[in-house]
Amino acid sequence: MPDKLKILVIDDEPIVGKRLVPALEKSGFQVEFCNTGGDGIKRINEEQFDIVVTDVRMDDVDGIEVLSRVMEKSPRTKVIIITGFATIEIARTAKAKGAFDFIAKPFKPGDLRNTIQRAAEALAAEKR
Amino acid sequence: MINNNLLQLNIHLAMARSFELQQIFLDLTQKYEGDFIFDQKYIAEAVTNISESMEEIFFHVNSISGGQNIALYNRLDELKDKITGLFGNADLDIIEPPASRKSSIFDDELSSLLNQVMDLTIKYDSNHLIKAASGAKNDFTANELLIICLREILGDLENRCGNKKSHDGIENYPGTINKTPVFYPGLEKVGKIDAISLRQTVPTMPDSEQGIETLISSIDGVMLTDKYYGKSEDSNFRGHYCGLLFYSLDNLTLYIQCHKYKYLIASGTYDFAKGSYIYFMVDPTDIKESIAFGNQLMERLLEWLDFRTFKINDLIVAGIKDLTRVEVIYHLGMLGKLLAFVSAPKIRPQDELTIRKYMEIFLENII
């Protein structure tokens, strides 16, 4: 049986983690949650995650900065950006910096699961 | 008194904002009922959008009424204070989700906040408005304030028709209908409209051939359907419409009072492709059960015609956007047919079965 995918969720609203973590764990992923960008970067420096799901607007470090740090530390990690302030500008910046995908809030857990599934397939293809 | 161009503009903008407001309410309801991931920012943003839309609607209603509804702003301020209080309350009560809620995953404080915001904005209680009118209550939800605004607009148009008595009952209609043939500038060339009696027809711009085209489309629809379905043994009912019309090169505003309903059509018909819109509002003149089934028939037919339709208690607001000019003319004709059909005394839906029967008649014989 393959290892569970390791996912880090970063959002400054704890309620998002409270909702997302059980929904993703139910789908068979190993999920960790950080509620500041700074804590998220700390965890990225300590450990390698397969997928990072991050909000854009956070008080300390924004999601684009998190994305840059992930790309420096672990280029194979897929970063999925989630934001309630979805603009083409943010989407373009995120894509240019290497984000795997971009999801506007509110969204259904199923939408995120589908994107994670695609990210998992991309990771598997890169391994082959 | 506000001039006709400004009146038309304010009606159109108030209708557009009301339609957008209903879309925000629908979005909030869907988020609450479904298993969506959202945050407090989403709720805060929705509250801001509701507040901004309401302020715009108040502005237009006050422009129409000459500032008679300034108190609405105070009501909105009170409402905003209550909602701000909810956001500031760290110990939100966890409340039981209503039975209508499908989600069983997210019953947490965020759902509770959204639920309380929905209670203050979307909830509608007609008894509440009656109590408010008698001074017993004065706290309104956003949706209740919206109803007050929309009825103010209809009331203003009704007054302009000089037809206020019609509120008292159908019997008053013959006495309040202007039976004098009305001169329609430009329409004598077409010669199609001869039976409908509009109290006031005001071209708001000269040489408005396109306005005439849309006018013909909607009124022809009324006439065609009324010819077959408007007949009644009671001569008081026959083909009696009272209306008010403004039209220009681009815009059409048609208010029609017909039997048991008041209708408002606001249409912007531009020349370029996919830039035009129609907003439609229906308000019954009483709240008998037969009207409820009539409303259901109206809603189904509007949806069949691709209108996005919202029901606010017994008032229906519908809209369709991004149309070409040709599509606008088609839909105006259909709306004319629809309103004449549903208003006709012969058409009396009483249950689901008769609603379906009348839908079939409309779709097979009228269209």
Short mmCIF file of C-alpha atoms in Angstrom, two decimals:
data_model
loop_
_atom_site.label_atom_id
_atom_site.label_comp_id
_atom_site.label_asym_id
_atom_site.label_seq_id
_atom_site.Cartn_x
_atom_site.Cartn_y
_atom_site.Cartn_z
CA MET A 1 0.00 0.00 0.00
CA PRO A 2 1.51 3.41 -0.96
CA ASP A 3 2.34 5.93 1.80
CA LYS A 4 -0.28 8.47 2.64
CA LEU A 5 0.25 11.83 0.93
CA LYS A 6 1.49 14.42 3.42
CA ILE A 7 -0.42 17.65 3.19
CA LEU A 8 0.21 20.93 5.04
CA VAL A 9 -2.71 23.37 5.25
CA ILE A 10 -1.86 27.01 6.13
CA ASP A 11 -4.64 29.52 6.86
CA ASP A 12 -4.94 32.28 9.44
CA GLU A 13 -8.57 31.43 10.15
CA PRO A 14 -8.51 28.38 12.46
CA ILE A 15 -12.02 27.49 11.35
CA VAL A 16 -10.71 26.67 7.85
CA GLY A 17 -8.34 24.11 9.35
CA LYS A 18 -11.08 22.82 11.59
CA ARG A 19 -13.18 22.14 8.52
CA LEU A 20 -10.51 21.10 6.02
CA VAL A 21 -8.40 18.77 8.15
CA PRO A 22 -11.15 16.22 8.94
CA ALA A 23 -12.50 16.44 5.39
CA LEU A 24 -9.07 15.61 3.92
CA GLU A 25 -8.20 13.01 6.56
CA LYS A 26 -11.44 11.28 5.71
CA SER A 27 -10.12 11.00 2.15
CA GLY A 28 -7.03 9.16 3.39
CA PHE A 29 -4.44 11.96 3.52
CA GLN A 30 -2.06 12.76 6.35
CA VAL A 31 -2.88 16.38 7.17
CA GLU A 32 -1.21 19.01 9.32
CA PHE A 33 -2.52 22.54 9.95
CA CYS A 34 -0.74 25.84 10.71
CA ASN A 35 -2.65 29.03 11.38
CA THR A 36 0.11 31.51 10.53
CA GLY A 37 2.33 31.83 7.47
CA GLY A 38 5.37 31.94 9.77
CA ASP A 39 4.50 28.63 11.43
CA GLY A 40 3.87 27.16 8.00
CA ILE A 41 7.33 28.17 6.75
CA LYS A 42 8.88 26.75 9.94
CA ARG A 43 7.25 23.38 9.26
CA ILE A 44 8.32 23.47 5.59
CA ASN A 45 11.93 23.99 6.73
CA GLU A 46 11.65 21.06 9.12
CA GLU A 47 9.86 18.55 6.94
CA GLN A 48 9.07 17.74 3.34
CA PHE A 49 5.39 17.77 2.40
CA ASP A 50 3.93 16.40 -0.81
CA ILE A 51 1.31 19.12 -1.03
CA VAL A 52 0.96 22.53 0.63
CA VAL A 53 -2.44 24.22 0.65
CA THR A 54 -2.11 27.88 1.63
CA ASP A 55 -4.28 30.95 1.99
CA VAL A 56 -2.96 34.14 0.35
CA ARG A 57 -3.84 36.94 2.77
CA MET A 58 -2.41 36.24 6.18
CA ASP A 59 -1.29 38.70 8.84
CA ASP A 60 2.38 37.75 9.17
CA VAL A 61 3.59 36.09 5.94
CA ASP A 62 1.38 35.96 2.85
CA GLY A 63 0.69 32.87 0.78
CA ILE A 64 2.81 34.03 -2.15
CA GLU A 65 5.82 34.24 0.18
CA VAL A 66 4.99 30.74 1.48
CA LEU A 67 4.87 29.55 -2.14
CA SER A 68 8.33 31.05 -2.87
CA ARG A 69 9.81 29.40 0.21
CA VAL A 70 8.35 26.02 -0.71
CA MET A 71 9.73 26.28 -4.25
CA GLU A 72 13.22 27.07 -2.87
CA LYS A 73 13.19 24.32 -0.26
CA SER A 74 11.31 21.56 -2.06
CA PRO A 75 10.58 22.15 -5.75
CA ARG A 76 8.75 18.82 -6.07
CA THR A 77 6.08 19.89 -3.55
CA LYS A 78 2.83 20.95 -5.16
CA VAL A 79 1.38 24.19 -3.79
CA ILE A 80 -2.33 24.87 -4.01
CA ILE A 81 -3.41 28.45 -3.31
CA ILE A 82 -6.80 29.10 -1.69
CA THR A 83 -8.12 32.62 -1.24
CA GLY A 84 -11.29 34.56 -0.58
CA PHE A 85 -9.85 37.46 -2.58
CA ALA A 86 -9.51 35.78 -5.92
CA THR A 87 -8.20 38.11 -8.60
CA ILE A 88 -6.59 37.39 -11.95
CA GLU A 89 -3.52 39.24 -10.71
CA ILE A 90 -3.09 36.91 -7.72
CA ALA A 91 -3.75 33.85 -9.90
CA ARG A 92 -1.18 35.01 -12.46
CA THR A 93 1.45 35.75 -9.79
CA ALA A 94 0.84 32.41 -8.11
CA LYS A 95 1.14 30.51 -11.41
CA ALA A 96 4.29 32.43 -12.38
CA LYS A 97 5.89 31.49 -9.07
CA GLY A 98 5.11 27.81 -9.59
CA ALA A 99 1.75 27.21 -7.87
CA PHE A 100 0.08 23.99 -8.97
CA ASP A 101 -3.43 25.43 -8.86
CA PHE A 102 -5.56 28.22 -7.47
CA ILE A 103 -8.96 27.81 -5.79
CA ALA A 104 -11.28 30.68 -4.85
CA LYS A 105 -13.10 30.53 -1.50
CA PRO A 106 -15.77 29.50 -0.80
CA PHE A 107 -15.25 26.06 -2.27
CA LYS A 108 -16.44 22.54 -1.58
CA PRO A 109 -14.05 20.00 -0.06
CA GLY A 110 -14.66 17.93 -3.20
CA ASP A 111 -13.15 20.72 -5.34
CA LEU A 112 -9.98 20.67 -3.25
CA ARG A 113 -9.91 16.85 -3.22
CA ASN A 114 -10.04 16.82 -7.05
CA THR A 115 -7.16 19.29 -7.24
CA ILE A 116 -5.17 17.26 -4.70
CA GLN A 117 -5.85 14.14 -6.76
CA ARG A 118 -4.43 15.84 -9.84
CA ALA A 119 -1.42 17.00 -7.82
CA ALA A 120 -0.90 13.43 -6.60
CA GLU A 121 -0.99 12.14 -10.19
CA ALA A 122 1.54 14.80 -11.20
CA LEU A 123 3.83 13.74 -8.33
CA ALA A 124 3.52 10.08 -9.35
CA ALA A 125 4.28 10.89 -12.98
CA GLU A 126 7.40 12.82 -11.94
CA LYS A 127 8.64 9.81 -9.95
CA ARG A 128 8.38 7.48 -12.95
CA MET B 1 -41.38 65.85 -9.13
CA ILE B 2 -38.53 63.83 -10.61
CA ASN B 3 -38.32 64.03 -14.40
CA ASN B 4 -39.12 60.98 -16.51
CA ASN B 5 -35.56 60.21 -17.58
CA LEU B 6 -34.37 60.19 -13.97
CA LEU B 7 -37.41 58.23 -12.84
CA GLN B 8 -36.65 55.57 -15.43
CA LEU B 9 -32.97 55.46 -14.51
CA ASN B 10 -33.71 55.13 -10.80
CA ILE B 11 -36.26 52.36 -11.36
CA HIS B 12 -33.84 50.39 -13.52
CA LEU B 13 -30.95 50.73 -11.07
CA ALA B 14 -33.12 49.86 -8.07
CA MET B 15 -34.36 46.75 -9.88
CA ALA B 16 -30.82 45.75 -10.87
CA ARG B 17 -29.52 46.11 -7.31
CA SER B 18 -32.52 44.23 -5.88
CA PHE B 19 -31.80 41.38 -8.27
CA GLU B 20 -28.12 41.34 -7.25
CA LEU B 21 -29.11 41.40 -3.60
CA GLN B 22 -31.25 38.30 -4.08
CA GLN B 23 -28.27 36.60 -5.73
CA ILE B 24 -26.13 37.38 -2.66
CA PHE B 25 -28.87 35.93 -0.42
CA LEU B 26 -29.02 32.81 -2.57
CA ASP B 27 -25.25 32.43 -2.43
CA LEU B 28 -25.24 32.73 1.38
CA THR B 29 -28.03 30.16 1.64
CA GLN B 30 -26.18 27.74 -0.62
CA LYS B 31 -23.01 28.14 1.40
CA TYR B 32 -24.93 27.48 4.59
CA GLU B 33 -26.83 24.49 3.27
CA GLY B 34 -23.90 22.92 1.45
CA ASP B 35 -20.57 21.64 2.72
CA PHE B 36 -18.52 24.61 1.61
CA ILE B 37 -15.19 25.73 2.97
CA PHE B 38 -15.43 29.44 3.68
CA ASP B 39 -14.10 31.82 6.29
CA GLN B 40 -15.25 34.79 8.29
CA LYS B 41 -13.90 37.07 5.53
CA TYR B 42 -16.46 35.62 3.14
CA ILE B 43 -19.32 36.44 5.52
CA ALA B 44 -17.90 39.92 6.17
CA GLU B 45 -17.60 40.55 2.44
CA ALA B 46 -21.19 39.40 1.84
CA VAL B 47 -22.41 41.72 4.63
CA THR B 48 -20.53 44.63 3.02
CA ASN B 49 -22.06 43.84 -0.38
CA ILE B 50 -25.55 43.63 1.14
CA SER B 51 -25.06 46.93 2.92
CA GLU B 52 -23.78 48.68 -0.21
CA SER B 53 -26.60 47.32 -2.37
CA MET B 54 -29.19 48.37 0.22
CA GLU B 55 -27.78 51.90 0.39
CA GLU B 56 -27.94 52.18 -3.40
CA ILE B 57 -31.53 50.93 -3.44
CA PHE B 58 -32.46 53.45 -0.71
CA PHE B 59 -30.86 56.20 -2.74
CA HIS B 60 -32.93 55.30 -5.82
CA VAL B 61 -36.15 54.91 -3.84
CA ASN B 62 -35.59 58.29 -2.19
CA SER B 63 -34.81 59.86 -5.56
CA ILE B 64 -38.12 58.52 -6.89
CA SER B 65 -40.15 59.57 -3.83
CA GLY B 66 -38.47 62.94 -3.32
CA GLY B 67 -36.80 61.91 -0.07
CA GLN B 68 -39.88 60.41 1.57
CA ASN B 69 -37.97 57.32 2.72
CA ILE B 70 -34.92 58.79 4.44
CA ALA B 71 -35.74 56.78 7.59
CA LEU B 72 -34.64 53.65 5.74
CA TYR B 73 -31.00 54.68 6.26
CA ASN B 74 -31.51 54.69 10.05
CA ARG B 75 -33.03 51.20 9.86
CA LEU B 76 -30.01 50.01 7.91
CA ASP B 77 -27.63 51.57 10.44
CA GLU B 78 -29.43 49.72 13.24
CA LEU B 79 -29.14 46.50 11.26
CA LYS B 80 -25.43 47.06 10.60
CA ASP B 81 -24.84 47.65 14.32
CA LYS B 82 -26.48 44.33 15.15
CA ILE B 83 -24.41 42.47 12.57
CA THR B 84 -21.19 44.16 13.73
CA GLY B 85 -22.10 42.97 17.23
CA LEU B 86 -22.23 39.39 15.96
CA PHE B 87 -18.74 39.66 14.47
CA GLY B 88 -17.39 41.13 17.69
CA ASN B 89 -18.86 38.36 19.81
CA ALA B 90 -16.18 35.76 20.39
CA ASP B 91 -18.55 33.41 22.18
CA LEU B 92 -20.98 32.77 19.41
CA ASP B 93 -23.73 30.49 20.57
CA ILE B 94 -23.74 27.17 18.87
CA ILE B 95 -27.24 26.74 17.62
CA GLU B 96 -28.97 23.78 16.12
CA PRO B 97 -29.00 23.87 12.33
CA PRO B 98 -32.50 24.06 10.87
CA ALA B 99 -34.04 20.93 9.39
CA SER B 100 -33.68 22.41 5.90
CA ARG B 101 -29.93 22.27 6.26
CA LYS B 102 -28.43 19.40 4.31
CA SER B 103 -24.91 19.64 5.70
CA SER B 104 -23.98 17.46 8.61
CA ILE B 105 -20.25 18.07 8.45
CA PHE B 106 -19.85 21.68 9.51
CA ASP B 107 -21.96 22.55 12.51
CA ASP B 108 -19.54 24.92 14.15
CA GLU B 109 -19.26 28.56 15.23
CA LEU B 110 -18.76 29.77 11.65
CA SER B 111 -22.04 28.15 10.59
CA SER B 112 -23.62 29.74 13.63
CA LEU B 113 -22.32 33.19 12.62
CA LEU B 114 -23.57 32.73 9.06
CA ASN B 115 -26.92 31.53 10.35
CA GLN B 116 -27.29 34.60 12.58
CA VAL B 117 -26.25 36.92 9.75
CA MET B 118 -28.85 35.22 7.52
CA ASP B 119 -31.47 35.71 10.24
CA LEU B 120 -30.77 39.45 10.25
CA THR B 121 -30.62 39.85 6.48
CA ILE B 122 -32.56 37.22 4.56
CA LYS B 123 -35.43 36.39 6.89
CA TYR B 124 -38.79 37.69 5.83
CA ASP B 125 -41.93 37.84 7.91
CA SER B 126 -45.02 39.51 6.50
CA ASN B 127 -46.61 39.69 9.99
CA HIS B 128 -43.55 41.58 11.13
CA LEU B 129 -44.15 44.24 8.49
CA ILE B 130 -47.79 44.54 9.55
CA LYS B 131 -46.73 44.99 13.20
CA ALA B 132 -44.11 47.51 12.08
CA ALA B 133 -46.75 49.51 10.22
CA SER B 134 -48.72 49.82 13.46
CA GLY B 135 -45.62 50.99 15.31
CA ALA B 136 -45.30 47.81 17.37
CA LYS B 137 -41.98 46.88 15.78
CA ASN B 138 -39.41 48.73 13.82
CA ASP B 139 -36.51 46.34 13.40
CA PHE B 140 -36.28 45.02 9.88
CA THR B 141 -34.14 42.50 8.10
CA ALA B 142 -32.48 43.57 4.84
CA ASN B 143 -35.02 41.52 2.87
CA GLU B 144 -37.93 43.21 4.66
CA LEU B 145 -36.42 46.63 3.94
CA LEU B 146 -36.06 45.57 0.32
CA ILE B 147 -39.74 44.65 0.12
CA ILE B 148 -40.65 48.07 1.53
CA CYS B 149 -38.50 49.70 -1.18
CA LEU B 150 -39.92 47.65 -4.03
CA ARG B 151 -43.48 48.31 -2.91
CA GLU B 152 -42.65 52.03 -2.63
CA ILE B 153 -41.61 51.98 -6.29
CA LEU B 154 -44.78 50.15 -7.33
CA GLY B 155 -46.85 52.52 -5.15
CA ASP B 156 -45.27 55.54 -6.79
CA LEU B 157 -46.06 54.19 -10.27
CA GLU B 158 -49.58 53.35 -9.15
CA ASN B 159 -50.04 56.92 -7.91
CA ARG B 160 -48.77 58.25 -11.20
CA CYS B 161 -51.44 56.13 -12.88
CA GLY B 162 -53.99 57.75 -10.60
CA ASN B 163 -55.21 54.28 -9.80
CA LYS B 164 -54.79 54.04 -6.06
CA LYS B 165 -58.36 52.87 -5.54
CA SER B 166 -57.68 49.59 -7.24
CA HIS B 167 -56.09 48.36 -3.99
CA ASP B 168 -59.61 48.15 -2.58
CA GLY B 169 -60.75 45.39 -4.88
CA ILE B 170 -61.36 44.22 -8.38
CA GLU B 171 -64.75 45.93 -8.50
CA ASN B 172 -63.03 49.27 -8.63
CA TYR B 173 -61.18 48.48 -11.82
CA PRO B 174 -63.73 49.62 -14.41
CA GLY B 175 -63.96 52.98 -12.75
CA THR B 176 -60.25 53.47 -12.61
CA ILE B 177 -59.29 52.39 -16.09
CA ASN B 178 -58.60 55.06 -18.61
CA LYS B 179 -60.74 53.97 -21.52
CA THR B 180 -59.90 56.97 -23.64
CA PRO B 181 -57.84 56.00 -26.68
CA VAL B 182 -54.29 57.06 -26.03
CA PHE B 183 -52.05 58.55 -28.65
CA TYR B 184 -48.78 56.66 -28.88
CA PRO B 185 -46.17 58.83 -30.54
CA GLY B 186 -44.85 56.97 -33.57
CA LEU B 187 -47.14 53.99 -33.17
CA GLU B 188 -49.89 55.22 -35.45
CA LYS B 189 -47.66 54.02 -38.28
CA VAL B 190 -47.85 50.48 -36.97
CA GLY B 191 -51.47 50.49 -35.95
CA LYS B 192 -51.16 47.33 -33.86
CA ILE B 193 -52.06 48.67 -30.47
CA ASP B 194 -55.64 49.74 -30.15
CA ALA B 195 -57.17 48.05 -27.16
CA ILE B 196 -54.77 48.35 -24.28
CA SER B 197 -55.23 51.55 -22.42
CA LEU B 198 -52.15 53.04 -20.89
CA ARG B 199 -52.72 55.95 -18.59
CA GLN B 200 -49.56 57.74 -19.48
CA THR B 201 -47.15 57.11 -22.30
CA VAL B 202 -44.02 59.15 -22.19
CA PRO B 203 -41.25 58.99 -24.73
CA THR B 204 -38.26 60.14 -22.73
CA MET B 205 -36.21 60.85 -25.84
CA PRO B 206 -37.28 62.05 -29.28
CA ASP B 207 -37.13 59.78 -32.36
CA SER B 208 -36.98 56.64 -30.30
CA GLU B 209 -37.75 54.08 -33.00
CA GLN B 210 -36.02 51.30 -31.08
CA GLY B 211 -37.98 52.10 -27.96
CA ILE B 212 -41.14 51.77 -30.00
CA GLU B 213 -39.99 48.39 -31.27
CA THR B 214 -39.57 47.02 -27.74
CA LEU B 215 -42.82 48.60 -26.65
CA ILE B 216 -44.69 46.94 -29.51
CA SER B 217 -43.09 43.62 -28.65
CA SER B 218 -44.22 43.61 -25.02
CA ILE B 219 -47.67 45.08 -25.56
CA ASP B 220 -48.36 42.88 -28.57
CA GLY B 221 -47.64 39.93 -26.31
CA VAL B 222 -50.22 41.19 -23.86
CA MET B 223 -52.78 41.82 -26.56
CA LEU B 224 -52.33 38.51 -28.32
CA THR B 225 -52.82 36.49 -25.16
CA ASP B 226 -55.57 38.69 -23.80
CA LYS B 227 -57.49 38.18 -27.04
CA TYR B 228 -57.83 34.49 -26.28
CA TYR B 229 -57.65 34.27 -22.52
CA GLY B 230 -58.70 37.67 -21.22
CA LYS B 231 -62.35 37.14 -22.07
CA SER B 232 -64.76 36.75 -19.27
CA GLU B 233 -68.48 36.72 -18.84
CA ASP B 234 -67.99 39.51 -16.40
CA SER B 235 -67.41 42.54 -18.59
CA ASN B 236 -65.64 44.27 -15.71
CA PHE B 237 -62.69 41.98 -16.25
CA ARG B 238 -62.30 42.15 -19.98
CA GLY B 239 -59.00 43.44 -21.19
CA HIS B 240 -58.71 45.99 -18.49
CA TYR B 241 -55.18 47.10 -18.06
CA CYS B 242 -53.97 50.24 -16.49
CA GLY B 243 -50.43 51.17 -17.13
CA LEU B 244 -47.66 53.63 -17.29
CA LEU B 245 -44.96 53.57 -19.86
CA PHE B 246 -41.66 55.29 -20.38
CA TYR B 247 -39.49 54.46 -23.31
CA SER B 248 -36.48 55.87 -25.01
CA LEU B 249 -33.91 54.80 -27.53
CA ASP B 250 -32.45 52.27 -25.11
CA ASN B 251 -34.78 51.83 -22.19
CA LEU B 252 -38.29 50.64 -21.66
CA THR B 253 -40.16 50.89 -18.38
CA LEU B 254 -43.65 49.48 -18.38
CA TYR B 255 -45.88 49.36 -15.34
CA ILE B 256 -49.12 47.46 -15.81
CA GLN B 257 -51.87 46.78 -13.33
CA CYS B 258 -54.03 43.98 -14.52
CA HIS B 259 -56.76 42.23 -12.53
CA LYS B 260 -55.00 40.75 -9.50
CA TYR B 261 -51.41 41.76 -10.22
CA LYS B 262 -49.10 44.71 -10.57
CA TYR B 263 -46.26 44.24 -13.03
CA LEU B 264 -43.12 46.19 -13.69
CA ILE B 265 -40.86 45.57 -16.65
CA ALA B 266 -37.55 47.42 -16.88
CA SER B 267 -35.51 46.71 -19.95
CA GLY B 268 -32.31 48.17 -21.33
CA THR B 269 -32.04 47.33 -25.01
CA TYR B 270 -28.73 48.28 -26.47
CA ASP B 271 -27.53 47.79 -29.98
CA PHE B 272 -24.39 45.89 -29.21
CA ALA B 273 -24.52 42.13 -28.70
CA LYS B 274 -24.92 40.65 -25.24
CA GLY B 275 -25.32 43.92 -23.41
CA SER B 276 -29.04 44.12 -22.71
CA TYR B 277 -31.16 43.16 -19.75
CA ILE B 278 -34.72 42.77 -18.57
CA TYR B 279 -35.88 42.98 -14.95
CA PHE B 280 -39.40 41.96 -14.12
CA MET B 281 -41.38 42.35 -10.91
CA VAL B 282 -44.81 41.01 -10.01
CA ASP B 283 -46.79 41.92 -6.93
CA PRO B 284 -50.25 40.53 -6.27
CA THR B 285 -52.87 42.99 -5.11
CA ASP B 286 -54.07 40.56 -2.47
CA ILE B 287 -52.68 37.48 -0.76
CA LYS B 288 -55.40 34.92 -1.29
CA GLU B 289 -54.43 31.31 -1.80
CA SER B 290 -55.29 31.45 -5.49
CA ILE B 291 -52.59 34.10 -5.86
CA ALA B 292 -50.06 31.74 -4.31
CA PHE B 293 -50.74 29.17 -7.05
CA GLY B 294 -50.78 31.95 -9.65
CA ASN B 295 -47.36 32.99 -8.38
CA GLN B 296 -46.11 29.42 -8.69
CA LEU B 297 -47.32 29.30 -12.28
CA MET B 298 -45.62 32.63 -12.96
CA GLU B 299 -42.34 31.44 -11.42
CA ARG B 300 -42.32 28.23 -13.47
CA LEU B 301 -43.02 30.08 -16.69
CA LEU B 302 -40.38 32.69 -15.95
CA GLU B 303 -37.83 29.97 -15.30
CA TRP B 304 -38.87 28.26 -18.53
CA LEU B 305 -38.13 31.55 -20.27
CA ASP B 306 -34.62 31.45 -18.72
CA PHE B 307 -35.29 34.20 -16.19
CA ARG B 308 -33.45 33.94 -12.89
CA THR B 309 -36.39 34.16 -10.52
CA PHE B 310 -36.54 35.05 -6.83
CA LYS B 311 -39.60 34.95 -4.66
CA ILE B 312 -39.70 37.33 -1.71
CA ASN B 313 -42.80 36.24 0.11
CA ASP B 314 -45.59 36.97 -2.41
CA LEU B 315 -43.51 39.31 -4.56
CA ILE B 316 -41.52 37.94 -7.49
CA VAL B 317 -38.36 39.54 -8.85
CA ALA B 318 -36.90 38.07 -12.01
CA GLY B 319 -34.10 39.08 -14.29
CA ILE B 320 -32.18 38.09 -17.35
CA LYS B 321 -28.95 39.68 -18.48
CA ASP B 322 -26.40 39.53 -21.30
CA LEU B 323 -29.01 39.40 -24.03
CA THR B 324 -28.71 40.57 -27.60
CA ARG B 325 -31.21 43.12 -28.78
CA VAL B 326 -33.10 40.45 -30.74
CA GLU B 327 -33.33 38.29 -27.62
CA VAL B 328 -34.65 41.22 -25.60
CA ILE B 329 -37.45 41.79 -28.09
CA TYR B 330 -38.34 38.08 -28.01
CA HIS B 331 -38.35 37.97 -24.21
CA LEU B 332 -40.40 41.16 -23.90
CA GLY B 333 -43.02 39.63 -26.18
CA MET B 334 -43.00 36.49 -24.05
CA LEU B 335 -43.33 38.51 -20.84
CA GLY B 336 -46.32 40.32 -22.30
CA LYS B 337 -47.93 36.98 -23.14
CA LEU B 338 -47.07 35.61 -19.72
CA LEU B 339 -48.53 38.47 -17.73
CA ALA B 340 -51.72 38.55 -19.77
CA PHE B 341 -52.07 34.77 -19.49
CA VAL B 342 -51.49 34.53 -15.74
CA SER B 343 -53.72 37.55 -15.05
CA ALA B 344 -56.59 36.26 -17.16
CA PRO B 345 -59.71 35.47 -15.11
CA LYS B 346 -60.00 32.09 -16.85
CA ILE B 347 -56.61 31.01 -15.56
CA ARG B 348 -57.12 29.85 -12.00
CA PRO B 349 -54.45 27.41 -10.87
CA GLN B 350 -55.55 25.68 -7.68
CA ASP B 351 -52.99 22.96 -7.17
CA GLU B 352 -49.92 21.31 -8.70
CA LEU B 353 -52.04 19.51 -11.29
CA THR B 354 -53.71 22.66 -12.61
CA ILE B 355 -50.39 24.53 -12.58
CA ARG B 356 -49.01 21.84 -14.89
CA LYS B 357 -52.12 21.98 -17.06
CA TYR B 358 -51.82 25.76 -17.47
CA MET B 359 -48.12 25.48 -18.20
CA GLU B 360 -48.91 23.07 -21.02
CA ILE B 361 -51.59 25.40 -22.37
CA PHE B 362 -49.17 28.32 -22.31
CA LEU B 363 -46.33 26.43 -23.92
CA GLU B 364 -48.48 24.74 -26.58
CA ASN B 365 -50.94 27.47 -27.47
CA ILE B 366 -49.42 30.79 -26.58
CA ILE B 367 -45.80 30.46 -27.61
#
